Amino acid sequence: MGELEGRVAIVTGAGRGIGAAVAEGLAAEGAGVLVNDLGAAVDGSGADASPARQVVERIVEAGGTALPDATDVTDFGACEALIRSAVEEFGRLDVLVNVAGILRDRMIFKMSEEEWDAVVDVHLKGTFNTTRHAAAYWRENRGGQYRLINFTSGSGLWGAPGQPNYAASKLGIVGLTLSCANALRPYGVTSNCISPVASTRMTATVRRPEAKGTYTPENRRMAPENVVPAVLYLASERSDWLNRRVVGAGNGRISLHTDYAVEREIVSSTGLWGDTSEVFAEIENSFKGALEHPNPFDRPRG
Ligand SMILES: NC(=O)c1ccc[n+]([C@@H]2O[C@H](COP(=O)([O-])OP(=O)(O)OC[C@H]3O[C@@H](n4cnc5c(N)ncnc54)[C@H](O)[C@@H]3O)[C@@H](O)[C@H]2O)c1
């Protein structure tokens, strides 16, 4: 018996990369999987139904249960049909994993409106589109052990300088997930984010000199399969205690990120602030000693 026997999952963006590994991992543990992928290029252009079909073929050959789907996650109405078809085909929906993503990297001072909109559309709106309809289904069908698993990124958590559209979308996904975590808990849903690292066609575009040798297909620690165990845990019934968090996965690590919390604070006893220069000094005295969290983008750049 697999850890996910009898459960039903949708994985978006599951035709390639991390999504494909997640879909295959879920199926290997006994879940029925709806394998969604538009089959777009890294920049979001084009469409091709064959990547999702090929993943389904591999799952079925390995003895698992899966169906392909080519829905574009930017289409709100089509995402309603996607949720409905999982329920019609498999009889239920327990797990939604939002992986679909694209890149249109550009520095903020050069970014076009179109580059901004395209990335926000796939990541943030796409995650909303599927989540919205799955949440309505879960609310109507209480009593399950439901799981929402959204994909964020270190790009958003730490602020990749060349990816303002992507960073904003990925941190927006965290906000959406935290809201869902609080809103959907009464209906048996946990909502968490995965912050992955893996060598895929998406990271083949990474040009940071310090990342040289890391994002290569030869580096087995960076295989998309290494992201999968953390996702499987979140998808399982055992993770019922874990809600509203970001979990890092990949490169041989699974990490629990800190919750958003106040780290330092100065307090005015009257609720009002007096002399500006005194407030400046108090801010510096208190905040400057705060813990420095490691930031992979905080390096001299050439
Ligand atoms: N690879 C990493 O190190 C890394 C790091 C941080 C975050 N991520 C995130 O992980 C997820 C997977 O990334 P990956 O590296 O496997 O990328 P990938 O390019 O290999 O896979 C992304 C998949 O999403 C699909 N897709 C794109 N637009 C779509 C749409 N509108 N509807 C449906 N499917 C669509 C693509 O066809 C593709 O198969 C993404 O959300 C990405 O932002 C990846």
mmCIF file of C-alpha atoms and ligand atoms in Angstrom:
data_model
loop_
_atom_site.group_PDB
_atom_site.id
_atom_site.type_symbol
_atom_site.label_atom_id
_atom_site.label_comp_id
_atom_site.label_asym_id
_atom_site.label_seq_id
_atom_site.Cartn_x
_atom_site.Cartn_y
_atom_site.Cartn_z
ATOM 1 C CA MET A 1 0.000 0.000 0.000
ATOM 2 C CA GLY A 2 1.300 3.438 -0.944
ATOM 3 C CA GLU A 3 1.117 6.423 1.398
ATOM 4 C CA LEU A 4 -1.558 8.073 -0.808
ATOM 5 C CA GLU A 5 -3.695 5.080 -1.738
ATOM 6 C CA GLY A 6 -7.211 6.132 -2.772
ATOM 7 C CA ARG A 7 -6.452 9.859 -2.848
ATOM 8 C CA VAL A 8 -7.070 12.010 -5.935
ATOM 9 C CA ALA A 9 -4.832 14.892 -6.977
ATOM 10 C CA ILE A 10 -4.607 17.551 -9.650
ATOM 11 C CA VAL A 11 -1.099 18.785 -10.498
ATOM 12 C CA THR A 12 -0.883 21.828 -12.776
ATOM 13 C CA GLY A 13 2.209 22.307 -14.931
ATOM 14 C CA ALA A 14 2.845 18.568 -14.634
ATOM 15 C CA GLY A 15 4.036 17.924 -18.185
ATOM 16 C CA ARG A 16 7.665 18.692 -17.358
ATOM 17 C CA GLY A 17 10.180 19.472 -14.649
ATOM 18 C CA ILE A 18 9.094 19.460 -11.024
ATOM 19 C CA GLY A 19 5.366 19.089 -11.824
ATOM 20 C CA ALA A 20 5.978 15.889 -13.811
ATOM 21 C CA ALA A 21 8.087 14.448 -10.962
ATOM 22 C CA VAL A 22 5.347 15.364 -8.455
ATOM 23 C CA ALA A 23 2.609 13.751 -10.596
ATOM 24 C CA GLU A 24 4.664 10.564 -10.986
ATOM 25 C CA GLY A 25 5.494 10.521 -7.260
ATOM 26 C CA LEU A 26 1.843 10.929 -6.252
ATOM 27 C CA ALA A 27 0.794 8.132 -8.633
ATOM 28 C CA ALA A 28 3.587 5.828 -7.380
ATOM 29 C CA GLU A 29 2.164 6.232 -3.864
ATOM 30 C CA GLY A 30 -1.294 5.200 -5.069
ATOM 31 C CA ALA A 31 -3.055 8.497 -5.867
ATOM 32 C CA GLY A 32 -5.130 9.006 -9.014
ATOM 33 C CA VAL A 33 -3.658 12.042 -10.775
ATOM 34 C CA LEU A 34 -5.042 14.544 -13.248
ATOM 35 C CA VAL A 35 -1.913 15.664 -15.089
ATOM 36 C CA ASN A 36 -2.473 19.231 -16.270
ATOM 37 C CA ASP A 37 -0.106 21.042 -18.612
ATOM 38 C CA LEU A 38 -0.634 23.606 -21.342
ATOM 39 C CA GLY A 39 2.658 22.594 -22.943
ATOM 40 C CA ALA A 40 3.938 26.166 -23.141
ATOM 41 C CA ALA A 41 7.504 27.389 -23.705
ATOM 42 C CA VAL A 42 9.391 28.838 -20.714
ATOM 43 C CA ASP A 43 8.142 32.321 -21.701
ATOM 44 C CA GLY A 44 4.529 31.069 -21.791
ATOM 45 C CA SER A 45 4.163 31.076 -25.569
ATOM 46 C CA GLY A 46 2.663 28.177 -27.527
ATOM 47 C CA ALA A 47 0.675 25.123 -26.486
ATOM 48 C CA ASP A 48 1.269 21.388 -26.869
ATOM 49 C CA ALA A 49 -0.833 18.599 -25.349
ATOM 50 C CA SER A 50 1.911 15.970 -25.684
ATOM 51 C CA PRO A 51 3.993 16.652 -22.483
ATOM 52 C CA ALA A 52 0.964 15.931 -20.235
ATOM 53 C CA ARG A 53 0.082 12.863 -22.330
ATOM 54 C CA GLN A 54 3.638 11.505 -22.063
ATOM 55 C CA VAL A 55 3.634 11.829 -18.269
ATOM 56 C CA VAL A 56 0.318 9.971 -18.140
ATOM 57 C CA GLU A 57 1.774 7.222 -20.356
ATOM 58 C CA ARG A 58 4.745 6.812 -17.988
ATOM 59 C CA ILE A 59 2.422 6.664 -14.950
ATOM 60 C CA VAL A 60 0.123 4.100 -16.561
ATOM 61 C CA GLU A 61 3.099 1.982 -17.715
ATOM 62 C CA ALA A 62 4.332 1.959 -14.117
ATOM 63 C CA GLY A 63 0.924 0.647 -12.995
ATOM 64 C CA GLY A 64 -0.531 3.959 -11.780
ATOM 65 C CA THR A 65 -3.731 5.858 -12.580
ATOM 66 C CA ALA A 66 -3.666 9.198 -14.391
ATOM 67 C CA LEU A 67 -5.425 11.276 -17.025
ATOM 68 C CA PRO A 68 -4.026 14.133 -19.134
ATOM 69 C CA ASP A 69 -5.425 17.660 -19.301
ATOM 70 C CA ALA A 70 -4.272 20.656 -21.355
ATOM 71 C CA THR A 71 -6.167 23.465 -19.591
ATOM 72 C CA ASP A 72 -4.528 26.901 -19.569
ATOM 73 C CA VAL A 73 -4.534 27.872 -15.877
ATOM 74 C CA THR A 74 -4.968 31.545 -16.780
ATOM 75 C CA ASP A 75 -8.544 30.750 -17.911
ATOM 76 C CA PHE A 76 -10.913 31.083 -14.915
ATOM 77 C CA GLY A 77 -13.844 29.243 -16.524
ATOM 78 C CA ALA A 78 -11.646 26.447 -17.883
ATOM 79 C CA CYS A 79 -10.222 25.909 -14.374
ATOM 80 C CA GLU A 80 -13.743 25.349 -13.064
ATOM 81 C CA ALA A 81 -14.134 22.641 -15.714
ATOM 82 C CA LEU A 82 -10.717 21.204 -14.717
ATOM 83 C CA ILE A 83 -11.834 20.739 -11.087
ATOM 84 C CA ARG A 84 -15.174 19.322 -12.242
ATOM 85 C CA SER A 85 -13.527 16.813 -14.569
ATOM 86 C CA ALA A 86 -11.232 15.500 -11.779
ATOM 87 C CA VAL A 87 -14.317 14.893 -9.638
ATOM 88 C CA GLU A 88 -16.239 13.308 -12.532
ATOM 89 C CA GLU A 89 -13.355 11.072 -13.658
ATOM 90 C CA PHE A 90 -11.991 10.035 -10.252
ATOM 91 C CA GLY A 91 -15.033 10.560 -8.018
ATOM 92 C CA ARG A 92 -13.394 13.108 -5.685
ATOM 93 C CA LEU A 93 -10.601 15.668 -5.284
ATOM 94 C CA ASP A 94 -8.313 15.577 -2.234
ATOM 95 C CA VAL A 95 -5.161 17.407 -3.311
ATOM 96 C CA LEU A 96 -4.474 20.405 -5.551
ATOM 97 C CA VAL A 97 -0.827 21.109 -6.394
ATOM 98 C CA ASN A 98 -0.307 24.375 -8.293
ATOM 99 C CA VAL A 99 3.035 24.076 -10.099
ATOM 100 C CA ALA A 100 2.444 25.701 -13.535
ATOM 101 C CA GLY A 101 4.806 28.564 -14.221
ATOM 102 C CA ILE A 102 6.648 30.704 -16.761
ATOM 103 C CA LEU A 103 9.424 33.320 -16.761
ATOM 104 C CA ARG A 104 9.835 36.699 -18.476
ATOM 105 C CA ASP A 105 12.918 38.044 -16.692
ATOM 106 C CA ARG A 106 13.829 41.718 -17.002
ATOM 107 C CA MET A 107 15.147 44.390 -14.639
ATOM 108 C CA ILE A 108 12.371 46.554 -13.198
ATOM 109 C CA PHE A 109 13.474 49.658 -15.132
ATOM 110 C CA LYS A 110 13.181 47.793 -18.457
ATOM 111 C CA MET A 111 10.158 45.577 -17.883
ATOM 112 C CA SER A 112 7.202 45.945 -20.246
ATOM 113 C CA GLU A 113 3.584 45.849 -19.114
ATOM 114 C CA GLU A 114 3.110 42.713 -21.181
ATOM 115 C CA GLU A 115 6.018 40.927 -19.432
ATOM 116 C CA TRP A 116 4.554 41.853 -16.062
ATOM 117 C CA ASP A 117 1.012 40.753 -16.948
ATOM 118 C CA ALA A 118 2.004 37.424 -18.543
ATOM 119 C CA VAL A 119 3.905 36.224 -15.466
ATOM 120 C CA VAL A 120 1.341 37.464 -12.933
ATOM 121 C CA ASP A 121 -1.384 35.798 -15.040
ATOM 122 C CA VAL A 122 0.123 32.310 -15.007
ATOM 123 C CA HIS A 123 1.517 32.240 -11.457
ATOM 124 C CA LEU A 124 -0.749 34.370 -9.288
ATOM 125 C CA LYS A 125 -4.012 34.374 -11.218
ATOM 126 C CA GLY A 126 -3.496 30.770 -12.352
ATOM 127 C CA THR A 127 -3.061 29.663 -8.736
ATOM 128 C CA PHE A 128 -6.169 31.632 -7.752
ATOM 129 C CA ASN A 129 -8.203 30.165 -10.646
ATOM 130 C CA THR A 130 -7.739 26.505 -9.701
ATOM 131 C CA THR A 131 -7.785 27.174 -5.948
ATOM 132 C CA ARG A 132 -11.047 29.128 -6.144
ATOM 133 C CA HIS A 133 -12.952 26.249 -7.724
ATOM 134 C CA ALA A 134 -11.302 23.516 -5.632
ATOM 135 C CA ALA A 135 -12.153 25.503 -2.481
ATOM 136 C CA ALA A 136 -15.820 25.689 -3.501
ATOM 137 C CA TYR A 137 -15.831 21.914 -4.030
ATOM 138 C CA TRP A 138 -14.158 21.295 -0.631
ATOM 139 C CA ARG A 139 -16.639 23.581 1.125
ATOM 140 C CA GLU A 140 -19.519 21.647 -0.448
ATOM 141 C CA ASN A 141 -17.970 18.286 0.456
ATOM 142 C CA ARG A 142 -16.818 18.593 4.074
ATOM 143 C CA GLY A 143 -15.342 15.683 5.957
ATOM 144 C CA GLY A 144 -12.265 15.078 3.810
ATOM 145 C CA GLN A 145 -8.554 15.546 4.436
ATOM 146 C CA TYR A 146 -7.996 18.134 1.741
ATOM 147 C CA ARG A 147 -4.655 19.657 0.753
ATOM 148 C CA LEU A 148 -3.739 22.839 -1.108
ATOM 149 C CA ILE A 149 -0.044 22.929 -2.095
ATOM 150 C CA ASN A 150 1.137 26.041 -3.926
ATOM 151 C CA PHE A 151 4.552 26.660 -5.435
ATOM 152 C CA THR A 152 6.430 29.759 -4.337
ATOM 153 C CA SER A 153 10.108 30.587 -4.930
ATOM 154 C CA GLY A 154 13.226 31.915 -3.241
ATOM 155 C CA SER A 155 12.990 34.571 -5.946
ATOM 156 C CA GLY A 156 9.969 36.035 -4.133
ATOM 157 C CA LEU A 157 11.005 35.153 -0.583
ATOM 158 C CA TRP A 158 14.375 36.930 -0.954
ATOM 159 C CA GLY A 159 13.820 39.191 -3.985
ATOM 160 C CA ALA A 160 15.646 38.149 -7.166
ATOM 161 C CA PRO A 161 16.732 41.459 -8.713
ATOM 162 C CA GLY A 162 16.052 40.469 -12.333
ATOM 163 C CA GLN A 163 12.618 38.949 -11.722
ATOM 164 C CA PRO A 164 10.276 41.634 -10.327
ATOM 165 C CA ASN A 165 7.193 40.127 -12.035
ATOM 166 C CA TYR A 166 8.023 36.579 -10.937
ATOM 167 C CA ALA A 167 9.102 37.576 -7.403
ATOM 168 C CA ALA A 168 5.880 39.555 -6.888
ATOM 169 C CA SER A 169 3.763 36.674 -8.200
ATOM 170 C CA LYS A 170 5.537 34.096 -6.071
ATOM 171 C CA LEU A 171 5.229 36.136 -2.868
ATOM 172 C CA GLY A 172 1.632 36.899 -3.866
ATOM 173 C CA ILE A 173 1.091 33.139 -3.931
ATOM 174 C CA VAL A 174 2.326 33.001 -0.312
ATOM 175 C CA GLY A 175 -0.246 35.637 0.672
ATOM 176 C CA LEU A 176 -2.996 33.756 -1.153
ATOM 177 C CA THR A 177 -1.941 30.530 0.570
ATOM 178 C CA LEU A 178 -1.899 32.117 4.047
ATOM 179 C CA SER A 179 -5.381 33.509 3.446
ATOM 180 C CA CYS A 180 -6.632 30.096 2.279
ATOM 181 C CA ALA A 181 -4.972 28.451 5.289
ATOM 182 C CA ASN A 182 -7.081 30.571 7.623
ATOM 183 C CA ALA A 183 -10.252 30.498 5.501
ATOM 184 C CA LEU A 184 -10.376 26.816 4.560
ATOM 185 C CA ARG A 185 -9.177 25.111 7.764
ATOM 186 C CA PRO A 186 -12.786 24.690 8.998
ATOM 187 C CA TYR A 187 -13.495 22.669 5.839
ATOM 188 C CA GLY A 188 -10.682 20.145 6.421
ATOM 189 C CA VAL A 189 -8.173 21.850 4.118
ATOM 190 C CA THR A 190 -4.532 22.571 4.923
ATOM 191 C CA SER A 191 -2.770 25.142 2.730
ATOM 192 C CA ASN A 192 1.002 25.344 2.447
ATOM 193 C CA CYS A 193 3.661 26.475 -0.018
ATOM 194 C CA ILE A 194 6.613 24.586 -1.408
ATOM 195 C CA SER A 195 9.719 26.632 -2.212
ATOM 196 C CA PRO A 196 11.621 24.278 -4.525
ATOM 197 C CA VAL A 197 15.057 24.135 -6.088
ATOM 198 C CA ALA A 198 15.753 21.786 -8.986
ATOM 199 C CA SER A 199 17.504 21.682 -12.331
ATOM 200 C CA THR A 200 14.818 22.098 -14.990
ATOM 201 C CA ARG A 201 14.494 23.927 -18.283
ATOM 202 C CA MET A 202 13.373 26.936 -16.218
ATOM 203 C CA THR A 203 16.591 27.070 -14.174
ATOM 204 C CA ALA A 204 18.652 26.482 -17.322
ATOM 205 C CA THR A 205 17.998 30.220 -17.845
ATOM 206 C CA VAL A 206 19.757 31.113 -14.532
ATOM 207 C CA ARG A 207 22.951 33.033 -15.276
ATOM 208 C CA ARG A 208 24.168 33.903 -11.766
ATOM 209 C CA PRO A 209 27.930 33.177 -11.694
ATOM 210 C CA GLU A 210 27.764 31.853 -8.123
ATOM 211 C CA ALA A 211 25.183 29.260 -9.259
ATOM 212 C CA LYS A 212 27.626 27.815 -11.805
ATOM 213 C CA GLY A 213 27.641 24.012 -11.610
ATOM 214 C CA THR A 214 24.587 23.949 -9.328
ATOM 215 C CA TYR A 215 21.758 23.960 -11.848
ATOM 216 C CA THR A 216 23.145 21.239 -14.097
ATOM 217 C CA PRO A 217 21.495 17.956 -15.093
ATOM 218 C CA GLU A 218 24.665 16.188 -13.825
ATOM 219 C CA ASN A 219 24.053 17.430 -10.277
ATOM 220 C CA ARG A 220 21.789 14.663 -8.991
ATOM 221 C CA ARG A 221 21.051 16.546 -5.769
ATOM 222 C CA MET A 222 19.226 19.039 -8.005
ATOM 223 C CA ALA A 223 17.017 16.438 -9.736
ATOM 224 C CA PRO A 224 13.300 17.413 -9.664
ATOM 225 C CA GLU A 225 12.625 14.059 -7.920
ATOM 226 C CA ASN A 226 14.341 15.458 -4.803
ATOM 227 C CA VAL A 227 11.518 18.004 -4.405
ATOM 228 C CA VAL A 228 8.868 15.264 -4.424
ATOM 229 C CA PRO A 229 9.028 13.690 -0.897
ATOM 230 C CA ALA A 230 8.119 16.992 0.799
ATOM 231 C CA VAL A 231 5.157 17.413 -1.565
ATOM 232 C CA LEU A 232 4.015 13.837 -0.929
ATOM 233 C CA TYR A 233 4.124 14.475 2.811
ATOM 234 C CA LEU A 234 2.013 17.624 2.471
ATOM 235 C CA ALA A 235 -0.411 15.703 0.211
ATOM 236 C CA SER A 236 -0.831 12.889 2.725
ATOM 237 C CA GLU A 237 -3.387 12.680 5.530
ATOM 238 C CA ARG A 238 -0.512 12.648 8.062
ATOM 239 C CA SER A 239 0.280 16.323 7.430
ATOM 240 C CA ASP A 240 -3.029 17.458 8.952
ATOM 241 C CA TRP A 241 -1.116 19.341 11.705
ATOM 242 C CA LEU A 242 0.888 21.438 9.223
ATOM 243 C CA ASN A 243 -0.898 24.539 7.907
ATOM 244 C CA ARG A 244 -0.010 28.073 6.677
ATOM 245 C CA ARG A 245 3.696 27.448 6.147
ATOM 246 C CA VAL A 246 6.409 27.558 3.489
ATOM 247 C CA VAL A 247 8.393 24.332 3.144
ATOM 248 C CA GLY A 248 11.667 24.402 1.233
ATOM 249 C CA ALA A 249 12.492 21.309 -0.849
ATOM 250 C CA GLY A 250 15.339 20.208 -3.116
ATOM 251 C CA ASN A 251 19.122 19.921 -3.228
ATOM 252 C CA GLY A 252 19.073 17.312 -0.452
ATOM 253 C CA ARG A 253 17.111 19.454 2.007
ATOM 254 C CA ILE A 254 13.579 19.783 3.354
ATOM 255 C CA SER A 255 13.180 22.933 5.432
ATOM 256 C CA LEU A 256 10.477 24.633 7.459
ATOM 257 C CA HIS A 257 10.618 28.384 6.893
ATOM 258 C CA THR A 258 9.956 30.842 9.712
ATOM 259 C CA ASP A 259 6.464 32.178 10.073
ATOM 260 C CA TYR A 260 6.045 35.892 9.397
ATOM 261 C CA ALA A 261 6.464 37.454 12.835
ATOM 262 C CA VAL A 262 7.592 40.747 14.361
ATOM 263 C CA GLU A 263 11.318 40.450 14.997
ATOM 264 C CA ARG A 264 12.055 43.748 16.776
ATOM 265 C CA GLU A 265 9.733 46.512 17.987
ATOM 266 C CA ILE A 266 9.917 49.897 19.613
ATOM 267 C CA VAL A 267 6.801 50.971 21.479
ATOM 268 C CA SER A 268 5.554 54.430 22.387
ATOM 269 C CA SER A 269 3.797 54.380 25.776
ATOM 270 C CA THR A 270 1.424 57.153 24.679
ATOM 271 C CA GLY A 271 0.866 55.698 21.191
ATOM 272 C CA LEU A 272 2.340 58.909 19.741
ATOM 273 C CA TRP A 273 5.839 59.711 18.481
ATOM 274 C CA GLY A 274 7.696 62.843 19.590
ATOM 275 C CA ASP A 275 11.042 64.154 18.375
ATOM 276 C CA THR A 276 11.917 62.770 14.915
ATOM 277 C CA SER A 277 15.646 62.450 15.581
ATOM 278 C CA GLU A 278 14.916 60.464 18.768
ATOM 279 C CA VAL A 279 12.679 58.084 16.795
ATOM 280 C CA PHE A 280 15.445 57.682 14.178
ATOM 281 C CA ALA A 281 17.905 56.756 16.933
ATOM 282 C CA GLU A 282 15.483 54.327 18.591
ATOM 283 C CA ILE A 283 14.814 52.602 15.253
ATOM 284 C CA GLU A 284 18.540 52.188 14.644
ATOM 285 C CA ASN A 285 19.303 51.042 18.192
ATOM 286 C CA SER A 286 16.642 48.386 18.065
ATOM 287 C CA PHE A 287 16.456 47.204 14.447
ATOM 288 C CA LYS A 288 20.128 47.301 13.438
ATOM 289 C CA GLY A 289 21.011 44.416 15.737
ATOM 290 C CA ALA A 290 18.315 42.194 14.232
ATOM 291 C CA LEU A 291 19.198 38.729 13.087
ATOM 292 C CA GLU A 292 20.625 38.638 9.574
ATOM 293 C CA HIS A 293 18.921 35.892 7.592
ATOM 294 C CA PRO A 294 20.945 34.490 4.690
ATOM 295 C CA ASN A 295 19.925 36.064 1.398
ATOM 296 C CA PRO A 296 21.255 34.311 -1.710
ATOM 297 C CA PHE A 297 20.821 37.464 -3.796
ATOM 298 C CA ASP A 298 22.758 39.702 -1.408
ATOM 299 C CA ARG A 299 26.087 39.420 -3.219
ATOM 300 C CA PRO A 300 28.222 41.715 -5.311
ATOM 301 C CA ARG A 301 27.100 41.368 -8.927
ATOM 302 C CA GLY A 302 29.226 41.720 -12.036
HETATM 303 N N1 LIG B 1 13.188 24.805 -10.792
HETATM 304 C C1 LIG B 1 13.405 25.534 -9.721
HETATM 305 O O1 LIG B 1 14.527 25.535 -9.141
HETATM 306 C C2 LIG B 1 12.326 26.392 -9.156
HETATM 307 C C3 LIG B 1 12.655 27.287 -8.126
HETATM 308 C C4 LIG B 1 11.649 28.032 -7.547
HETATM 309 C C5 LIG B 1 10.338 27.880 -7.975
HETATM 310 N N2 LIG B 1 10.042 27.031 -9.010
HETATM 311 C C6 LIG B 1 8.644 26.897 -9.409
HETATM 312 O O2 LIG B 1 8.338 25.520 -9.564
HETATM 313 C C7 LIG B 1 7.356 25.363 -10.596
HETATM 314 C C8 LIG B 1 7.858 24.373 -11.650
HETATM 315 O O3 LIG B 1 8.990 24.892 -12.279
HETATM 316 P P1 LIG B 1 9.940 24.033 -13.245
HETATM 317 O O4 LIG B 1 11.309 24.455 -12.931
HETATM 318 O O5 LIG B 1 9.554 22.598 -13.155
HETATM 319 O O6 LIG B 1 9.540 24.653 -14.684
HETATM 320 P P2 LIG B 1 9.184 23.970 -16.096
HETATM 321 O O7 LIG B 1 9.260 25.060 -17.108
HETATM 322 O O8 LIG B 1 10.011 22.752 -16.301
HETATM 323 O O9 LIG B 1 7.668 23.504 -15.909
HETATM 324 C C9 LIG B 1 6.600 24.423 -15.861
HETATM 325 C C10 LIG B 1 5.412 23.788 -16.561
HETATM 326 O O10 LIG B 1 4.281 24.682 -16.456
HETATM 327 C C11 LIG B 1 3.555 24.591 -17.681
HETATM 328 N N3 LIG B 1 2.732 25.787 -17.885
HETATM 329 C C12 LIG B 1 3.163 27.041 -18.228
HETATM 330 N N4 LIG B 1 2.110 27.861 -18.380
HETATM 331 C C13 LIG B 1 1.002 27.135 -18.138
HETATM 332 C C14 LIG B 1 -0.397 27.438 -18.137
HETATM 333 N N5 LIG B 1 -0.832 28.675 -18.433
HETATM 334 N N6 LIG B 1 -1.278 26.444 -17.839
HETATM 335 C C15 LIG B 1 -0.835 25.199 -17.563
HETATM 336 N N7 LIG B 1 0.456 24.847 -17.566
HETATM 337 C C16 LIG B 1 1.375 25.801 -17.836
HETATM 338 C C17 LIG B 1 4.636 24.471 -18.744
HETATM 339 O O11 LIG B 1 4.100 23.935 -19.956
HETATM 340 C C18 LIG B 1 5.665 23.569 -18.060
HETATM 341 O O12 LIG B 1 5.493 22.205 -18.403
HETATM 342 C C19 LIG B 1 7.082 26.755 -11.133
HETATM 343 O O13 LIG B 1 5.957 27.312 -10.476
HETATM 344 C C20 LIG B 1 8.316 27.537 -10.748
HETATM 345 O O14 LIG B 1 8.056 28.910 -10.645
HETATM 346 C C21 LIG B 1 11.011 26.285 -9.605
#
